[in-house]
CSV table of C-alpha atoms and ligand atoms in Angstrom, one decimal:
chain,number,residue,atom,x,y,z
P,1,GLY,CA,-61.9,8.6,60.4
P,2,ASP,CA,-60.3,5.3,59.0
P,3,GLU,CA,-62.6,3.1,57.9
P,4,ILE,CA,-63.7,-0.1,60.4
P,5,THR,CA,-62.9,-3.2,58.3
P,6,ALA,CA,-63.4,-6.9,60.0
P,7,ARG,CA,-59.5,-6.9,60.0
P,8,SER,CA,-59.4,-3.7,62.2
P,9,ILE,CA,-61.6,-5.4,64.0
P,10,ASP,CA,-59.3,-7.2,66.8
P,11,SER,CA,-57.2,-3.8,67.4
P,12,LEU,CA,-60.0,-2.2,68.0
P,13,ALA,CA,-61.7,-4.4,70.7
P,14,THR,CA,-58.5,-4.5,72.6
P,15,ALA,CA,-58.2,-0.6,72.4
P,16,HIS,CA,-61.4,1.0,72.5
P,17,PHE,CA,-64.3,-1.5,73.4
P,18,PRO,CA,-65.7,-1.7,76.3
P,19,LEU,CA,-65.5,-5.1,78.9
P,20,CYS,CA,-68.5,-6.9,77.8
P,21,MET,CA,-67.6,-6.5,74.0
P,22,GLN,CA,-64.1,-7.1,74.5
P,23,ASN,CA,-65.2,-10.6,76.3
P,24,LEU,CA,-67.8,-11.5,73.4
P,25,HIS,CA,-65.0,-11.0,71.1
P,26,ARG,CA,-62.3,-14.0,73.2
P,27,SER,CA,-64.8,-15.5,73.5
P,28,LEU,CA,-65.3,-15.8,69.6
P,29,ARG,CA,-61.7,-16.2,69.1
P,30,ARG,CA,-61.1,-18.1,71.8
P,31,ASP,CA,-64.4,-20.7,70.3
P,32,ALA,CA,-64.3,-20.0,67.3
P,33,HIS,CA,-68.0,-20.0,68.2
P,34,LEU,CA,-70.3,-17.5,70.1
P,35,LYS,CA,-74.0,-18.4,70.6
P,36,HIS,CA,-77.4,-16.0,69.4
P,37,TYR,CA,-77.7,-13.7,72.3
P,38,GLY,CA,-74.3,-12.7,71.9
P,39,ARG,CA,-74.0,-12.8,67.9
P,40,LEU,CA,-77.0,-10.6,68.4
P,41,GLN,CA,-75.3,-8.3,71.2
P,42,TYR,CA,-71.8,-8.2,69.2
P,43,THR,CA,-73.3,-7.9,65.7
P,44,LEU,CA,-75.6,-4.3,66.9
P,45,PHE,CA,-72.4,-2.9,68.8
P,46,LEU,CA,-70.4,-3.6,65.5
P,47,LYS,CA,-73.2,-1.6,63.3
P,48,GLY,CA,-73.3,1.2,66.1
P,49,ILE,CA,-69.6,1.4,65.5
P,50,GLY,CA,-70.1,1.6,61.6
P,51,LEU,CA,-68.9,-1.8,60.6
P,52,SER,CA,-70.8,-2.2,57.0
P,53,LEU,CA,-72.9,-5.1,56.7
P,54,GLU,CA,-70.1,-6.8,53.9
P,55,GLU,CA,-67.7,-6.6,56.6
P,56,CYS,CA,-70.0,-7.9,59.0
P,57,LEU,CA,-70.3,-11.1,57.2
P,58,THR,CA,-66.8,-11.0,56.8
P,59,PHE,CA,-66.1,-10.9,60.3
P,60,TRP,CA,-68.5,-13.5,61.4
P,61,ARG,CA,-67.8,-16.0,58.5
P,62,GLN,CA,-63.8,-15.6,59.2
P,63,GLY,CA,-64.6,-15.8,62.9
P,64,PHE,CA,-66.6,-19.2,62.6
P,65,SER,CA,-63.7,-20.8,61.3
P,66,LYS,CA,-64.1,-24.2,62.1
P,67,ILE,CA,-67.7,-24.4,60.1
P,68,THR,CA,-67.9,-25.2,56.1
P,69,GLU,CA,-69.2,-22.1,53.8
P,70,ASP,CA,-72.5,-24.0,53.4
P,71,THR,CA,-73.0,-24.4,57.6
P,72,PHE,CA,-72.7,-20.5,57.7
P,73,ASN,CA,-75.0,-19.5,55.0
P,74,LYS,CA,-77.4,-21.5,56.2
P,75,GLU,CA,-77.5,-21.2,59.9
P,76,TYR,CA,-75.7,-17.7,60.6
P,77,ARG,CA,-76.2,-15.4,57.1
P,78,TYR,CA,-79.7,-14.2,57.5
P,79,ASN,CA,-79.5,-13.3,61.1
P,80,VAL,CA,-76.7,-11.0,60.8
P,81,ARG,CA,-77.9,-9.4,57.8
P,82,HIS,CA,-81.9,-9.1,59.5
P,83,ALA,CA,-79.8,-7.2,62.4
P,84,TYR,CA,-78.6,-4.7,59.6
P,85,GLY,CA,-82.5,-4.9,58.5
P,86,ASP,CA,-81.3,-6.2,55.2
P,87,VAL,CA,-84.3,-9.0,55.3
P,88,GLY,CA,-87.0,-9.0,57.2
P,89,GLY,CA,-90.0,-7.4,57.8
P,90,ASP,CA,-91.6,-6.6,61.4
P,91,SER,CA,-90.2,-3.9,64.0
P,92,ASN,CA,-86.9,-4.1,60.9
P,93,ARG,CA,-89.5,-2.6,58.7
P,94,ARG,CA,-87.9,1.4,58.0
P,95,GLY,CA,-84.7,-1.0,57.0
P,96,ASN,CA,-82.1,-0.1,59.0
P,97,GLY,CA,-82.4,-2.9,61.1
P,98,TYR,CA,-82.1,-3.2,64.9
P,99,SER,CA,-80.4,-0.1,66.9
P,100,ALA,CA,-77.5,-1.1,69.8
P,101,PHE,CA,-78.1,-2.6,73.1
P,102,SER,CA,-77.9,-0.2,75.8
P,103,CYS,CA,-76.7,-1.4,79.1
P,104,GLN,CA,-79.5,-1.0,80.7
P,105,LYS,CA,-81.1,-3.7,78.4
P,106,ILE,CA,-78.1,-5.8,78.1
P,107,LEU,CA,-77.7,-5.5,82.5
P,108,SER,CA,-81.6,-6.1,82.6
P,109,GLU,CA,-82.7,-8.4,80.0
P,110,HIS,CA,-81.9,-12.3,79.0
P,111,PRO,CA,-78.8,-13.2,81.5
P,112,PRO,CA,-76.6,-15.2,80.3
P,113,GLY,CA,-77.2,-19.0,81.0
P,114,PRO,CA,-74.1,-21.4,80.6
P,115,GLY,CA,-71.4,-21.5,77.7
P,116,GLU,CA,-73.1,-18.0,76.8
P,117,ASN,CA,-71.4,-14.9,76.8
P,118,HIS,CA,-73.8,-12.1,76.9
P,119,GLY,CA,-74.5,-9.8,79.4
P,120,CYS,CA,-72.6,-7.7,81.1
P,121,PRO,CA,-69.2,-8.8,83.2
P,122,TYR,CA,-69.4,-6.5,85.5
P,123,ARG,CA,-72.8,-7.7,86.4
P,124,HIS,CA,-72.7,-11.2,85.7
P,125,PHE,CA,-69.5,-12.1,86.5
P,126,ASN,CA,-68.4,-13.5,90.0
P,127,VAL,CA,-66.1,-11.5,91.4
P,128,GLU,CA,-63.0,-13.8,90.7
P,129,ASN,CA,-63.8,-14.0,86.9
P,130,LEU,CA,-64.5,-10.4,86.3
P,131,THR,CA,-60.7,-10.0,87.7
P,132,THR,CA,-59.2,-12.3,86.0
P,133,LEU,CA,-61.0,-10.7,83.2
P,134,LEU,CA,-59.8,-7.6,83.6
P,135,GLN,CA,-56.0,-8.9,84.5
P,136,ALA,CA,-56.3,-10.5,80.7
P,137,VAL,CA,-57.2,-7.1,78.7
P,138,GLY,CA,-54.9,-5.2,80.9
P,139,VAL,CA,-56.4,-4.0,84.1
P,140,THR,CA,-53.9,-4.9,87.1
P,141,ASP,CA,-53.9,-1.7,89.6
P,142,ARG,CA,-55.1,-3.2,92.4
P,143,SER,CA,-56.5,-0.4,93.4
P,144,VAL,CA,-58.8,0.5,90.5
P,145,LEU,CA,-59.4,-3.5,90.9
P,146,GLN,CA,-61.2,-3.2,94.5
P,147,GLY,CA,-63.0,-0.3,93.4
P,148,VAL,CA,-65.2,-2.6,91.5
P,149,LYS,CA,-65.4,-5.3,93.7
P,150,GLU,CA,-67.2,-2.6,95.4
P,151,ASP,CA,-69.3,-1.1,93.0
P,152,LYS,CA,-70.4,-4.3,92.1
P,153,GLU,CA,-70.9,-5.6,95.3
P,154,LYS,CA,-72.8,-2.4,95.7
P,155,GLN,CA,-75.0,-3.2,92.8
P,156,LYS,CA,-73.0,-0.5,90.4
P,157,PRO,CA,-72.2,-1.9,87.2
P,158,HIS,CA,-71.7,1.4,85.5
P,159,MET,CA,-69.9,2.8,88.9
P,160,ALA,CA,-66.8,0.1,87.7
P,161,CYS,CA,-67.3,0.2,83.5
P,162,ASN,CA,-67.0,3.6,84.1
P,163,ARG,CA,-64.2,3.7,86.6
P,164,VAL,CA,-62.7,1.1,83.9
P,165,PHE,CA,-62.6,3.8,81.3
P,166,GLU,CA,-61.2,6.5,84.2
P,167,HIS,CA,-58.3,4.1,84.1
P,168,VAL,CA,-57.5,3.1,80.8
P,169,HIS,CA,-57.8,6.6,79.3
P,170,ARG,CA,-56.3,8.4,82.2
P,171,ASN,CA,-54.2,10.1,80.4
P,172,GLU,CA,-55.6,11.0,77.5
P,173,LEU,CA,-58.0,12.6,80.0
P,174,ARG,CA,-55.5,14.3,81.9
P,175,ARG,CA,-54.5,15.3,78.3
P,176,ALA,CA,-57.9,16.8,77.1
P,177,LYS,CA,-58.6,18.7,80.5
P,178,ASP,CA,-55.3,20.2,80.4
P,179,GLU,CA,-56.3,21.2,76.9
P,180,GLY,CA,-59.3,21.8,77.3
P,181,THR,CA,-61.1,19.5,74.9
P,182,MET,CA,-63.1,18.0,76.3
P,183,ASN,CA,-67.0,19.3,75.9
P,184,ALA,CA,-69.9,18.5,78.8
P,185,SER,CA,-71.0,15.6,76.9
P,186,GLU,CA,-67.8,13.9,77.4
P,187,LEU,CA,-68.1,14.1,81.2
P,188,GLU,CA,-71.1,12.2,81.1
P,189,MET,CA,-71.6,8.9,83.0
P,190,LEU,CA,-71.2,6.3,79.9
P,191,VAL,CA,-74.3,4.2,80.0
P,192,HIS,CA,-74.8,2.9,76.7
P,193,PRO,CA,-71.4,0.5,75.0
P,194,ASN,CA,-71.6,2.5,71.9
P,195,GLN,CA,-70.6,5.6,73.5
P,196,TYR,CA,-68.1,3.9,75.6
P,197,PHE,CA,-66.3,3.1,72.2
P,198,LYS,CA,-66.9,6.5,70.5
P,199,ARG,CA,-65.0,8.0,73.3
P,200,SER,CA,-62.8,5.9,73.2
P,201,TYR,CA,-61.8,6.1,69.7
P,202,ALA,CA,-61.8,10.0,69.7
P,203,LEU,CA,-59.8,10.4,72.5
P,204,LYS,CA,-56.9,8.5,71.0
P,205,LYS,CA,-56.7,11.5,68.0
U,1,SF4,FE1,-70.7,-2.8,78.6
U,1,SF4,FE2,-71.8,-1.3,80.3
U,1,SF4,FE3,-71.8,-3.5,81.2
U,1,SF4,FE4,-69.7,-1.7,80.7
U,1,SF4,S1,-71.9,-1.5,81.8
U,1,SF4,S2,-69.3,-3.9,80.2
U,1,SF4,S3,-70.7,-1.2,78.4
U,1,SF4,S4,-72.7,-3.4,79.6
């Protein structure tokens, strides 16, 4: 397929990223910064979609547009390389670094504190902020927003995420169904942000 580069992330985020990653992306563009755990969650996701280490470094360097090259190199470069397994030696020993976080991990570990943007908006945002974010990324259908609200109240964030996926991709899903081009794995519940990306990306073709 097309090469995934630092430059393509803006458009890929809008078209194919789950809400947790769109939220990180929008926060990065707004603040020209993300805190540690958000960088880690996002870096591992970007690595998982096939962004190379070089392109990922370019992406972060350009994203952190208010700091000097020197500060970037001193404070941020190492962690990106570490996530890719390019440096460091603990659980990183096999050389390919850490794997992307699953929804389960994002939902259950390190809830975001003030000023942090990682986590899952379907769990960690209140209903009002969640609705505002969904509307900002183009999900304005009232019955979908109502469904999300109910999923959230029942503490079923994945249900909300799958609901939004099905809504956003309703035309492609209908076509794939009609053409019989969807296999069983494409009908399974999404439980990983990279699975969300992969399915979304595949449906566009
Ligand atoms: Fe991200 Fe998973 Fe939450 Fe969806 S359910 S927004 S993929 S953490």
